[in-house]
Coordinates of C-alpha atoms in Angstrom, one line a residue:
Chain F
X1 CA -138.2 -144.3 -99.5
X2 CA -135.3 -146.4 -100.9
X3 CA -135.4 -144.3 -104.1
X4 CA -135.2 -141.1 -102.0
X5 CA -132.3 -142.4 -100.0
X6 CA -130.4 -143.6 -103.2
X7 CA -131.0 -140.2 -104.9
X8 CA -129.7 -138.2 -102.0
X9 CA -126.7 -140.5 -101.7
X10 CA -125.9 -140.3 -105.4
X11 CA -126.1 -136.5 -105.3
X12 CA -123.8 -136.3 -102.2
X13 CA -121.3 -138.6 -103.9
X14 CA -121.3 -136.6 -107.1
X15 CA -120.9 -133.3 -105.2
X16 CA -118.0 -134.8 -103.3
X17 CA -116.2 -135.9 -106.5
X18 CA -116.8 -132.5 -108.2
X19 CA -115.6 -130.7 -105.0
X20 CA -112.4 -132.8 -105.0
X21 CA -111.7 -131.7 -108.6
X22 CA -112.3 -128.1 -107.7
X23 CA -110.0 -128.2 -104.7
X24 CA -107.3 -129.9 -106.7
X25 CA -107.6 -127.4 -109.6
X26 CA -107.7 -124.4 -107.3
X27 CA -104.5 -125.5 -105.5
X28 CA -102.8 -126.1 -108.8
X29 CA -103.1 -122.4 -109.7
X30 CA -101.8 -121.3 -106.3
X31 CA -98.5 -119.5 -106.9
X32 CA -95.4 -120.8 -105.2
X33 CA -93.5 -124.0 -105.9
X34 CA -93.6 -126.3 -102.8
X35 CA -90.2 -127.9 -103.8
X36 CA -88.6 -124.5 -103.9
X37 CA -90.2 -123.5 -100.6
X38 CA -88.9 -126.7 -98.9
X39 CA -85.4 -126.3 -100.1
X40 CA -85.1 -122.5 -99.5
X41 CA -84.0 -119.8 -101.8
X42 CA -80.4 -120.9 -102.1
X43 CA -81.2 -124.3 -103.7
X44 CA -80.0 -124.8 -107.3
X45 CA -82.5 -125.4 -110.1
X46 CA -81.2 -129.0 -110.4
X47 CA -81.9 -129.7 -106.7
X48 CA -85.4 -128.3 -107.0
X49 CA -86.0 -130.3 -110.2
X50 CA -84.9 -133.5 -108.4
X51 CA -87.2 -132.9 -105.4
X52 CA -90.1 -132.1 -107.8
X53 CA -89.6 -135.5 -109.4
X54 CA -89.4 -137.2 -106.1
X55 CA -92.6 -135.5 -104.9
X56 CA -94.3 -136.5 -108.1
X57 CA -94.9 -132.8 -109.0
X58 CA -93.8 -133.3 -112.6
X59 CA -96.3 -136.1 -113.4
X60 CA -99.3 -135.3 -115.7
X61 CA -102.2 -133.4 -114.1
X62 CA -104.8 -136.2 -114.4
X63 CA -102.4 -138.8 -113.0
X64 CA -101.6 -136.6 -110.0
X65 CA -105.3 -136.0 -109.4
X66 CA -106.1 -139.7 -109.4
X67 CA -103.1 -140.5 -107.3
X68 CA -104.2 -137.8 -104.8
X69 CA -107.9 -138.8 -104.8
X70 CA -107.0 -142.5 -104.4
X71 CA -104.8 -141.6 -101.5
X72 CA -107.6 -139.8 -99.8
X73 CA -109.9 -142.8 -100.2
X74 CA -107.3 -145.0 -98.5
X75 CA -106.7 -142.4 -95.8
X76 CA -103.2 -141.8 -97.1
X77 CA -103.1 -138.0 -97.2
X78 CA -99.4 -137.7 -97.9
X79 CA -96.8 -135.9 -95.8
X80 CA -96.8 -132.3 -94.7
X81 CA -94.0 -130.2 -96.3
X82 CA -93.6 -128.1 -93.3
X83 CA -94.1 -130.5 -90.4
X84 CA -92.6 -133.5 -92.1
X85 CA -95.1 -135.9 -90.6
X86 CA -98.0 -137.7 -92.2
X87 CA -101.0 -135.3 -92.7
X88 CA -103.3 -137.9 -91.2
X89 CA -101.4 -137.7 -87.9
X90 CA -101.6 -133.9 -88.0
X91 CA -105.3 -134.0 -88.7
X92 CA -106.0 -136.5 -86.0
X93 CA -104.1 -134.5 -83.5
X94 CA -105.9 -131.2 -84.4
X95 CA -109.3 -132.9 -84.6
X96 CA -108.9 -133.8 -80.9
X97 CA -109.3 -130.0 -80.3
X98 CA -111.6 -128.9 -83.0
X99 CA -114.2 -131.7 -82.8
X100 CA -114.9 -131.4 -79.1
X101 CA -115.0 -127.6 -79.5
X102 CA -117.5 -127.8 -82.3
X103 CA -119.6 -130.4 -80.4
X104 CA -119.6 -128.4 -77.2
X105 CA -120.5 -125.3 -79.1
X106 CA -123.3 -127.0 -80.9
X107 CA -124.7 -128.6 -77.8
X108 CA -124.6 -125.2 -76.0
X109 CA -126.3 -123.4 -78.9
X110 CA -129.1 -126.0 -79.0
X111 CA -129.6 -126.1 -75.3
X112 CA -130.0 -122.3 -75.3
X113 CA -131.9 -121.8 -78.6
X114 CA -134.7 -124.4 -78.4
X115 CA -136.1 -123.3 -75.1
X116 CA -135.8 -119.7 -76.0
X117 CA -137.6 -120.4 -79.3
X118 CA -140.3 -122.3 -77.5
X119 CA -140.7 -119.6 -74.9
X120 CA -140.9 -116.8 -77.5
X121 CA -143.3 -118.6 -79.8
X122 CA -145.7 -119.5 -77.0
X123 CA -145.6 -115.9 -75.8
X124 CA -145.8 -114.3 -79.2
X125 CA -146.1 -110.5 -79.2
X126 CA -145.8 -110.2 -75.4
X127 CA -143.1 -108.6 -73.5
X128 CA -141.1 -111.8 -72.9
X129 CA -141.0 -112.5 -76.6
X130 CA -139.9 -109.0 -77.5
X131 CA -137.1 -109.1 -75.0
X132 CA -135.9 -112.6 -76.1
X133 CA -136.1 -111.8 -79.8
X134 CA -134.4 -108.4 -79.2
X135 CA -131.5 -110.3 -77.5
X136 CA -131.5 -112.8 -80.4
X137 CA -131.3 -109.9 -82.9
X138 CA -128.4 -108.5 -81.0
X139 CA -126.7 -111.9 -80.9
X140 CA -126.9 -112.4 -84.6
X141 CA -125.1 -109.0 -85.1
X142 CA -122.2 -109.8 -82.8
X143 CA -119.0 -111.1 -84.6
X144 CA -117.9 -114.2 -82.7
X145 CA -114.3 -113.1 -82.5
X146 CA -115.2 -109.8 -80.9
X147 CA -117.4 -111.5 -78.5
X148 CA -114.4 -113.8 -77.8
X149 CA -112.2 -110.8 -77.0
X150 CA -114.9 -109.4 -74.6
X151 CA -115.1 -112.8 -72.9
X152 CA -111.4 -113.0 -72.5
X153 CA -111.4 -109.5 -71.0
X154 CA -114.1 -110.3 -68.5
X155 CA -113.4 -114.0 -67.6
X156 CA -109.6 -114.3 -68.1
X157 CA -108.2 -110.8 -67.6
X158 CA -110.6 -109.4 -65.0
X159 CA -112.0 -112.4 -63.1
X160 CA -109.1 -114.8 -63.8
X161 CA -111.4 -117.8 -63.9
X162 CA -110.1 -119.4 -67.1
X163 CA -107.0 -119.1 -69.3
X164 CA -107.0 -116.4 -71.9
X165 CA -105.8 -118.8 -74.6
X166 CA -103.7 -121.8 -75.4
X167 CA -104.5 -125.5 -74.9
X168 CA -102.7 -127.8 -72.5
X169 CA -103.6 -130.9 -74.4
X170 CA -105.9 -133.7 -73.3
X171 CA -102.9 -135.4 -71.6
X172 CA -102.9 -132.6 -69.0
X173 CA -106.2 -134.0 -67.7
X174 CA -109.8 -133.5 -68.8
X175 CA -110.6 -130.5 -66.6
X176 CA -107.7 -128.2 -67.6
X177 CA -108.3 -129.1 -71.2
X178 CA -112.0 -128.6 -71.0
X179 CA -111.5 -125.3 -69.1
X180 CA -109.5 -123.9 -72.0
X181 CA -112.2 -124.8 -74.4
X182 CA -114.9 -123.1 -72.4
X183 CA -114.6 -119.5 -73.6
X184 CA -114.1 -120.5 -77.2
X185 CA -117.2 -122.7 -77.1
X186 CA -119.3 -119.9 -75.6
X187 CA -118.0 -117.4 -78.1
X188 CA -118.9 -119.8 -81.0
X189 CA -122.2 -120.9 -79.5
X190 CA -124.0 -117.6 -78.6
X191 CA -124.2 -116.1 -82.1
X192 CA -125.3 -119.5 -83.4
X193 CA -127.9 -119.8 -80.6
X194 CA -129.3 -116.4 -81.6
X195 CA -129.9 -117.6 -85.2
X196 CA -131.3 -121.0 -84.1
X197 CA -133.7 -119.4 -81.6
X198 CA -135.1 -117.1 -84.3
X199 CA -135.6 -120.1 -86.7
X200 CA -137.1 -122.2 -83.9
X201 CA -139.6 -119.4 -83.0
X202 CA -140.7 -118.7 -86.6
X203 CA -141.0 -122.4 -87.4
X204 CA -143.1 -123.0 -84.2
X205 CA -145.3 -120.0 -85.0
X206 CA -146.1 -121.4 -88.4
X207 CA -146.9 -124.8 -86.9
X208 CA -149.0 -123.3 -84.0
X209 CA -151.4 -121.9 -86.6
X210 CA -152.2 -125.4 -88.0
X211 CA -155.6 -127.0 -87.4
X212 CA -154.2 -130.1 -85.7
X213 CA -152.8 -127.9 -83.0
X214 CA -156.3 -126.5 -82.4
X215 CA -157.6 -130.1 -82.4
X216 CA -155.0 -131.2 -79.9
X217 CA -155.9 -128.3 -77.6
X218 CA -159.6 -129.0 -78.1
X219 CA -159.3 -132.6 -77.0
X220 CA -158.0 -131.3 -73.7
X221 CA -154.3 -131.6 -73.9
X222 CA -152.4 -129.2 -71.8
X223 CA -150.7 -126.4 -73.7
X224 CA -147.2 -127.5 -72.6
X225 CA -147.8 -131.0 -74.0
X226 CA -149.1 -129.6 -77.3
X227 CA -146.1 -127.4 -77.6
X228 CA -143.5 -130.0 -76.9
X229 CA -145.1 -133.0 -78.4
X230 CA -147.0 -131.8 -81.4
X231 CA -145.6 -128.4 -82.3
X232 CA -141.9 -128.8 -81.7
X233 CA -141.8 -132.1 -83.6
X234 CA -143.5 -130.6 -86.7
X235 CA -141.2 -127.5 -86.5
X236 CA -138.1 -129.7 -86.5
X237 CA -137.4 -129.6 -90.2
X238 CA -136.2 -126.0 -90.5
X239 CA -134.5 -126.3 -87.1
X240 CA -132.6 -129.5 -88.2
X241 CA -131.6 -127.8 -91.5
X242 CA -130.0 -124.9 -89.6
X243 CA -128.4 -127.2 -87.1
X244 CA -126.7 -129.1 -89.9
X245 CA -125.5 -125.9 -91.5
X246 CA -124.2 -124.7 -88.1
X247 CA -122.3 -127.9 -87.4
X248 CA -120.6 -127.6 -90.8
X249 CA -119.9 -123.9 -90.1
X250 CA -118.6 -124.7 -86.6
X251 CA -116.0 -127.2 -87.9
X252 CA -114.6 -124.7 -90.4
X253 CA -115.8 -121.5 -88.7
X254 CA -113.5 -122.2 -85.8
X255 CA -110.6 -120.8 -87.9
X256 CA -110.9 -117.3 -86.5
X257 CA -111.8 -118.4 -82.9
X258 CA -108.9 -120.8 -82.8
X259 CA -106.7 -117.9 -83.8
X260 CA -108.1 -115.7 -81.1
X261 CA -107.5 -118.3 -78.4
X262 CA -104.3 -119.8 -79.9
X263 CA -105.9 -123.3 -80.0
X264 CA -104.0 -125.9 -81.9
X265 CA -107.1 -127.0 -83.9
X266 CA -108.0 -127.8 -87.5
X267 CA -108.8 -124.3 -88.4
X268 CA -105.5 -122.9 -87.2
X269 CA -103.7 -125.8 -89.0
X270 CA -105.3 -125.0 -92.3
X271 CA -104.8 -121.2 -91.9
X272 CA -101.1 -121.7 -91.2
X273 CA -100.8 -124.2 -94.0
X274 CA -102.3 -121.7 -96.4
X275 CA -99.9 -119.0 -95.4
X276 CA -96.9 -121.5 -95.5
X277 CA -98.1 -122.9 -98.9
X278 CA -98.2 -126.4 -97.4
X279 CA -100.5 -127.5 -100.2
X280 CA -100.9 -131.2 -99.1
X281 CA -102.2 -130.1 -95.7
X282 CA -104.5 -127.5 -97.3
X283 CA -105.9 -130.0 -99.8
X284 CA -106.5 -132.7 -97.3
X285 CA -108.1 -130.5 -94.6
X286 CA -110.3 -128.7 -97.1
X287 CA -111.5 -132.0 -98.6
X288 CA -112.1 -133.3 -95.1
X289 CA -114.2 -130.3 -94.2
X290 CA -116.1 -130.4 -97.5
X291 CA -116.8 -134.1 -97.0
X292 CA -118.0 -133.3 -93.5
X293 CA -120.4 -130.6 -94.8
X294 CA -121.7 -133.0 -97.5
X295 CA -122.1 -135.8 -94.9
X296 CA -123.9 -133.6 -92.5
X297 CA -126.2 -132.3 -95.2
X298 CA -126.9 -136.0 -96.1
X299 CA -127.7 -136.9 -92.5
X300 CA -130.0 -133.8 -92.3
X301 CA -131.8 -134.9 -95.5
X302 CA -132.2 -138.4 -94.1
X303 CA -133.4 -137.1 -90.7
X304 CA -136.2 -135.3 -92.5
X305 CA -137.6 -138.7 -93.4
X306 CA -137.4 -139.8 -89.7
X307 CA -139.0 -136.6 -88.4
X308 CA -141.6 -136.4 -91.1
X309 CA -143.4 -139.7 -91.9
X310 CA -145.0 -138.1 -95.0
X311 CA -141.7 -137.9 -96.7
X312 CA -141.2 -141.6 -96.1
X313 CA -144.4 -142.7 -97.7
X314 CA -144.4 -140.2 -100.6
X315 CA -141.2 -141.3 -102.2
Chain H
X1 CA -144.4 -101.8 -121.6
X2 CA -146.9 -102.6 -118.9
X3 CA -145.7 -104.0 -115.7
X4 CA -147.7 -106.1 -113.4
X5 CA -146.5 -105.8 -109.8
X6 CA -148.3 -107.8 -107.2
X7 CA -149.1 -105.1 -104.6
X8 CA -152.8 -105.2 -104.5
X9 CA -154.7 -102.1 -103.6
X10 CA -151.7 -100.5 -101.9
X11 CA -150.4 -97.1 -102.7
X12 CA -147.0 -95.7 -101.9
X13 CA -148.4 -93.5 -99.2
X14 CA -150.1 -96.5 -97.4
X15 CA -146.8 -98.4 -97.6
X16 CA -145.0 -95.4 -96.1
X17 CA -147.6 -95.1 -93.4
X18 CA -147.1 -98.7 -92.5
X19 CA -143.3 -98.3 -92.6
X20 CA -143.4 -95.5 -90.0
X21 CA -145.5 -97.7 -87.7
X22 CA -143.0 -100.5 -88.0
X23 CA -140.5 -100.2 -85.1
X24 CA -137.9 -102.6 -86.7
X25 CA -137.9 -100.7 -90.0
X26 CA -137.7 -97.2 -88.4
X27 CA -134.8 -98.3 -86.0
X28 CA -133.0 -100.1 -88.8
X29 CA -133.5 -97.3 -91.2
X30 CA -132.2 -94.7 -88.8
X31 CA -129.1 -96.7 -87.8
X32 CA -128.3 -97.5 -91.4
X33 CA -128.6 -93.9 -92.5
X34 CA -126.4 -92.8 -89.5
X35 CA -123.7 -95.3 -90.4
X36 CA -123.8 -94.3 -94.1
X37 CA -123.6 -90.6 -93.1
X38 CA -120.6 -91.4 -90.9
X39 CA -118.8 -93.0 -93.8
X40 CA -119.7 -90.1 -96.1
X41 CA -118.7 -87.4 -93.6
X42 CA -115.3 -89.2 -93.1
X43 CA -114.4 -88.2 -96.6
X44 CA -114.5 -84.5 -95.8
X45 CA -114.0 -84.4 -92.0
X46 CA -112.8 -86.6 -89.2
X47 CA -112.0 -85.4 -85.7
X48 CA -108.3 -86.3 -86.2
X49 CA -106.1 -87.3 -89.2
X50 CA -106.0 -91.1 -89.2
X51 CA -102.7 -91.2 -91.2
X52 CA -100.8 -89.1 -88.7
X53 CA -99.2 -91.0 -85.8
X54 CA -98.9 -89.0 -82.6
X55 CA -96.8 -91.3 -80.4
X56 CA -97.1 -88.9 -77.4
X57 CA -100.9 -89.6 -77.4
X58 CA -100.6 -93.4 -77.6
X59 CA -103.1 -95.7 -75.9
X60 CA -105.1 -93.0 -74.1
X61 CA -108.4 -93.9 -72.6
X62 CA -111.6 -92.2 -73.7
X63 CA -111.6 -88.5 -72.9
X64 CA -113.2 -85.3 -74.2
X65 CA -110.4 -84.9 -76.7
X66 CA -110.6 -88.5 -77.9
X67 CA -114.1 -89.8 -77.2
X68 CA -113.2 -93.5 -77.9
X69 CA -109.5 -93.2 -76.9
X70 CA -106.5 -93.6 -79.0
X71 CA -104.6 -96.7 -80.3
X72 CA -101.0 -97.8 -79.9
X73 CA -99.8 -95.2 -82.5
X74 CA -101.8 -92.4 -80.9
X75 CA -104.4 -92.4 -83.6
X76 CA -108.0 -91.4 -82.7
X77 CA -110.2 -94.5 -82.5
X78 CA -113.4 -92.6 -83.4
X79 CA -111.7 -91.2 -86.6
X80 CA -110.5 -94.7 -87.5
X81 CA -114.0 -96.1 -87.0
X82 CA -115.4 -93.4 -89.3
X83 CA -112.9 -94.1 -92.0
X84 CA -113.2 -97.9 -91.4
X85 CA -116.9 -97.7 -92.1
X86 CA -116.1 -96.8 -95.7
X87 CA -114.1 -99.9 -96.2
X88 CA -116.7 -102.2 -94.5
X89 CA -119.6 -100.7 -96.5
X90 CA -117.8 -100.7 -99.8
X91 CA -116.7 -104.3 -99.5
X92 CA -120.1 -105.6 -98.4
X93 CA -122.0 -103.5 -100.9
X94 CA -119.9 -104.6 -103.9
X95 CA -120.0 -108.2 -102.7
X96 CA -123.8 -108.0 -102.7
X97 CA -123.7 -106.4 -106.1
X98 CA -121.6 -109.4 -107.4
X99 CA -124.0 -111.9 -105.8
X100 CA -127.1 -110.2 -107.2
X101 CA -125.6 -109.4 -110.6
X102 CA -124.6 -113.0 -111.3
X103 CA -127.0 -115.0 -109.0
X104 CA -130.3 -113.4 -109.9
X105 CA -130.0 -113.9 -113.7
X106 CA -128.9 -117.5 -113.0
X107 CA -131.8 -118.2 -110.7
X108 CA -134.3 -116.5 -113.0
X109 CA -132.9 -118.4 -115.9
X110 CA -133.1 -121.8 -114.1
X111 CA -136.7 -121.1 -113.1
X112 CA -137.7 -120.0 -116.6
X113 CA -136.1 -123.0 -118.3
X114 CA -136.7 -125.7 -115.8
X115 CA -135.8 -129.3 -116.5
X116 CA -132.1 -130.2 -117.0
X117 CA -130.8 -126.6 -117.0
X118 CA -132.5 -126.0 -113.7
X119 CA -131.2 -129.3 -112.2
X120 CA -127.7 -128.6 -113.4
X121 CA -127.6 -125.0 -112.1
X122 CA -128.9 -126.1 -108.7
X123 CA -126.4 -128.9 -108.4
X124 CA -123.6 -126.3 -109.0
X125 CA -125.2 -124.3 -106.3
X126 CA -125.0 -127.3 -104.0
X127 CA -121.4 -127.7 -104.9
X128 CA -120.6 -124.1 -103.9
X129 CA -122.6 -124.5 -100.6
X130 CA -120.5 -127.5 -99.8
X131 CA -117.4 -125.3 -99.4
X132 CA -117.2 -123.6 -95.9
X133 CA -117.5 -120.0 -97.0
X134 CA -115.0 -118.5 -94.6
X135 CA -112.4 -121.2 -95.3
X136 CA -112.8 -120.6 -99.1
X137 CA -112.6 -116.9 -98.7
X138 CA -109.4 -117.3 -96.8
X139 CA -108.1 -119.5 -99.6
X140 CA -109.1 -117.0 -102.3
X141 CA -107.4 -114.1 -100.5
X142 CA -104.4 -116.3 -100.0
X143 CA -104.2 -117.1 -103.7
X144 CA -104.7 -113.6 -105.0
X145 CA -103.0 -111.8 -102.0
X146 CA -104.6 -110.0 -99.2
X147 CA -106.5 -106.7 -99.9
X148 CA -109.9 -105.1 -100.0
X149 CA -110.6 -106.0 -103.7
X150 CA -109.8 -109.7 -103.1
X151 CA -111.9 -109.7 -100.0
X152 CA -114.8 -108.3 -102.1
X153 CA -114.3 -111.1 -104.7
X154 CA -114.1 -113.8 -102.0
X155 CA -117.2 -112.7 -100.2
X156 CA -119.0 -111.9 -103.5
X157 CA -118.6 -115.4 -104.9
X158 CA -120.4 -116.9 -102.0
X159 CA -123.2 -114.5 -102.4
X160 CA -123.9 -115.8 -105.9
X161 CA -125.6 -119.1 -104.9
X162 CA -127.6 -117.4 -102.2
X163 CA -129.2 -115.0 -104.6
X164 CA -129.5 -117.7 -107.3
X165 CA -131.5 -119.8 -104.9
X166 CA -133.7 -117.0 -103.7
X167 CA -134.4 -115.7 -107.2
X168 CA -135.2 -119.2 -108.4
X169 CA -137.6 -120.0 -105.6
X170 CA -139.3 -116.6 -106.0
X171 CA -139.5 -116.9 -109.8
X172 CA -140.9 -120.5 -109.6
X173 CA -143.8 -119.1 -107.5
X174 CA -144.5 -116.4 -110.1
X175 CA -144.3 -118.5 -113.3
X176 CA -147.6 -120.4 -112.9
X177 CA -149.6 -117.1 -112.5
X178 CA -152.2 -115.9 -114.9
X179 CA -150.5 -112.7 -115.9
X180 CA -147.5 -114.7 -117.0
X181 CA -149.8 -116.8 -119.2
X182 CA -151.2 -113.6 -120.6
X183 CA -147.7 -112.3 -121.4
X184 CA -146.9 -115.6 -123.1
X185 CA -150.1 -115.4 -125.1
X186 CA -149.0 -112.0 -126.2
X187 CA -145.9 -113.6 -127.7
X188 CA -143.2 -112.5 -125.3
X189 CA -140.1 -114.5 -124.9
X190 CA -139.2 -116.1 -121.6
X191 CA -136.3 -113.6 -121.2
X192 CA -138.7 -110.7 -121.7
X193 CA -141.2 -112.2 -119.2
X194 CA -138.4 -112.8 -116.7
X195 CA -137.3 -109.2 -116.9
X196 CA -140.7 -107.4 -117.2
X197 CA -142.9 -109.5 -115.0
X198 CA -141.0 -111.9 -112.8
X199 CA -138.2 -109.6 -111.6
X200 CA -140.5 -106.8 -110.4
X201 CA -142.4 -109.4 -108.4
X202 CA -139.5 -110.9 -106.6
X203 CA -137.8 -107.5 -106.0
X204 CA -138.9 -107.5 -102.4
X205 CA -137.5 -110.9 -101.7
X206 CA -134.2 -109.8 -103.3
X207 CA -134.1 -106.6 -101.3
X208 CA -134.6 -108.4 -98.0
X209 CA -132.0 -111.0 -98.9
X210 CA -129.7 -108.1 -100.0
X211 CA -129.8 -106.5 -96.6
X212 CA -129.1 -109.9 -94.9
X213 CA -126.1 -110.5 -97.2
X214 CA -124.9 -106.9 -96.7
X215 CA -124.9 -107.5 -93.0
X216 CA -123.2 -110.9 -93.4
X217 CA -120.7 -109.3 -95.7
X218 CA -119.7 -106.7 -93.1
X219 CA -119.2 -109.6 -90.6
X220 CA -117.1 -111.6 -93.1
X221 CA -115.0 -108.6 -94.0
X222 CA -114.3 -107.9 -90.4
X223 CA -113.3 -111.6 -90.0
X224 CA -111.0 -111.5 -93.0
X225 CA -109.3 -108.2 -92.0
X226 CA -108.9 -109.5 -88.5
X227 CA -106.9 -112.4 -90.0
X228 CA -104.9 -109.8 -91.9
X229 CA -106.4 -110.8 -95.3
X230 CA -108.7 -107.7 -95.8
X231 CA -107.8 -104.1 -96.3
X232 CA -104.1 -103.4 -95.6
X233 CA -102.7 -100.8 -93.3
X234 CA -102.6 -97.8 -93.2
X235 CA -106.2 -98.0 -94.4
X236 CA -108.2 -98.5 -91.2
X237 CA -110.6 -101.4 -91.1
X238 CA -112.7 -102.6 -88.2
X239 CA -111.4 -106.1 -88.2
X240 CA -107.8 -105.0 -88.3
X241 CA -108.4 -102.6 -85.4
X242 CA -109.7 -105.6 -83.4
X243 CA -106.6 -107.6 -84.3
X244 CA -104.4 -104.7 -83.1
X245 CA -106.4 -104.5 -79.9
X246 CA -106.2 -108.2 -79.0
X247 CA -102.6 -108.1 -77.6
X248 CA -103.4 -104.8 -75.7
X249 CA -106.6 -105.9 -74.1
X250 CA -105.3 -105.4 -70.5
X251 CA -103.8 -101.9 -71.1
X252 CA -106.3 -100.5 -73.6
X253 CA -109.6 -102.4 -73.7
X254 CA -111.3 -99.5 -75.5
X255 CA -109.3 -100.4 -78.6
X256 CA -111.4 -103.5 -78.8
X257 CA -114.7 -102.3 -77.4
X258 CA -115.5 -99.5 -79.8
X259 CA -114.6 -101.0 -83.2
X260 CA -116.6 -104.1 -82.1
X261 CA -119.6 -102.0 -81.2
X262 CA -119.4 -100.3 -84.6
X263 CA -119.7 -103.7 -86.3
X264 CA -122.5 -104.8 -84.0
X265 CA -124.5 -101.6 -84.5
X266 CA -124.1 -101.6 -88.3
X267 CA -125.1 -105.3 -88.6
X268 CA -128.0 -104.9 -86.2
X269 CA -129.2 -101.9 -88.2
X270 CA -129.1 -103.7 -91.5
X271 CA -130.8 -106.8 -90.0
X272 CA -133.6 -104.7 -88.5
X273 CA -134.0 -102.9 -91.8
X274 CA -134.3 -106.2 -93.6
X275 CA -136.8 -107.5 -91.1
X276 CA -138.8 -104.3 -91.4
X277 CA -138.9 -104.4 -95.2
X278 CA -140.0 -108.0 -95.1
X279 CA -142.8 -107.2 -92.6
X280 CA -144.1 -104.2 -94.6
X281 CA -144.0 -105.6 -98.1
X282 CA -144.3 -109.3 -97.8
X283 CA -148.0 -110.3 -98.3
X284 CA -147.3 -113.6 -96.6
X285 CA -146.1 -112.1 -93.3
X286 CA -149.1 -109.7 -93.5
X287 CA -151.5 -112.6 -93.6
X288 CA -149.9 -114.3 -90.7
X289 CA -150.3 -111.4 -88.4

């Protein structure tokens, strides 16, 4: 078990270091000189050179990488070129929108998907299953930003129940803020729920064919108990894998949805930073997201061991 | 050259018979063919010229003259959807080609070699998977500039590890088989065995994954062009049409409804086709039934 944990941890760490090198290298080849961008087109070459020196852009590549990576470790992400504030402050402010959004969407998706998967698996081949899986098939095919537009049309334009976009900030009170996250969360959650429901169903069907399920039924356990206690637990591994992937996707995948709803979140921040060549912001946010993906994958790997005792003893 | 393909006592006609009884396959096949036909027809005929702006016809609702209405420049939405299909299909298709072309040899090679080579290739795979695909695609198109070709590259790169993983897993299951041992005894190299014996046996897996990635590619392309990073105007693209529609939702909802439906139907068709093929050809799903 310890060896398993250590190996997973080492792999995650190595991936993180490699990823940071890739991010740094990729942004090095991005066209556009940040110093020139900050000073504008009328600045003289001397002024640009001076600022480049001040910003440390003229230092050797390896030194700049180490400086940057060291900064990341001590949570010193540097200052944004365009906003002239520490990147950490920007990120913190934007995470206050993106993180709740991702969590609400994930919760919503799970709450919908697991019962639908259970329902379908236990009614395999019957009308209820066909309808549920048909709906899931449709859900997988819907682009979330189009679904978002349709939601805006129905709930914001037509019924006027929620705002069509924008975010009042948490300072405006929990309810107005939460209200403006509702449509984005639903738009993000439904396509994800469709995928999760399909995975839950097929994982359950595989488990329901096992001998121990027959044994559990034979010893007189009611079907419902077998389904929830024995089948669902054993079907959790693929479900957890997808959940982990989805959380990572939701953190980064909010880029388009945040653009649809004009939400000041992390995705919109990084999108604007890319178009404005605000490299420090791009580097930091991308690394943050990559670190989140790696961390989530690690947690998922570890949770396998919790869900499946066989993994614990084997290693 | 003799090939061993693992389709026991099945003939083409029995597979076809099974295909026609499979609802998902038939539905997916029909939809996919219709969408392809729409794209092909758009080269020779569209109801209206999509490059001509007729301001007097702008933002008209659906009518007999314009079935899906017109956009803010008076262009016919149906014609734009037809031309936009070309773009979506081309981008997704080439992106799948890139993923298969690079990923399958890598995966097959990793499986054939095993050991350190395998481990190293799979860790590189993990590395690519650690990058949120959409974010990275946005970065790639930002570096090289927006456009259909760069969208293809951006989506294609993220198809590579997917196909590498599927090819490797499939190949690993084939390598311990007896007919591989026989081929080895006959003195074939591992490259020859991979091409002649392993690949034909994992072709189904790759085909199914191919349709899934094709569908995902269409969604990704729509997302990129919605953000203005895909095909550039005046070339119509489904994502771009949705972007144009967003600010006009109140006055012209049809501008958003129909291009979105085109995406949904295309992706749905491809997914049904993939499910159908998997059902028909995959021996494992057959046993489960």
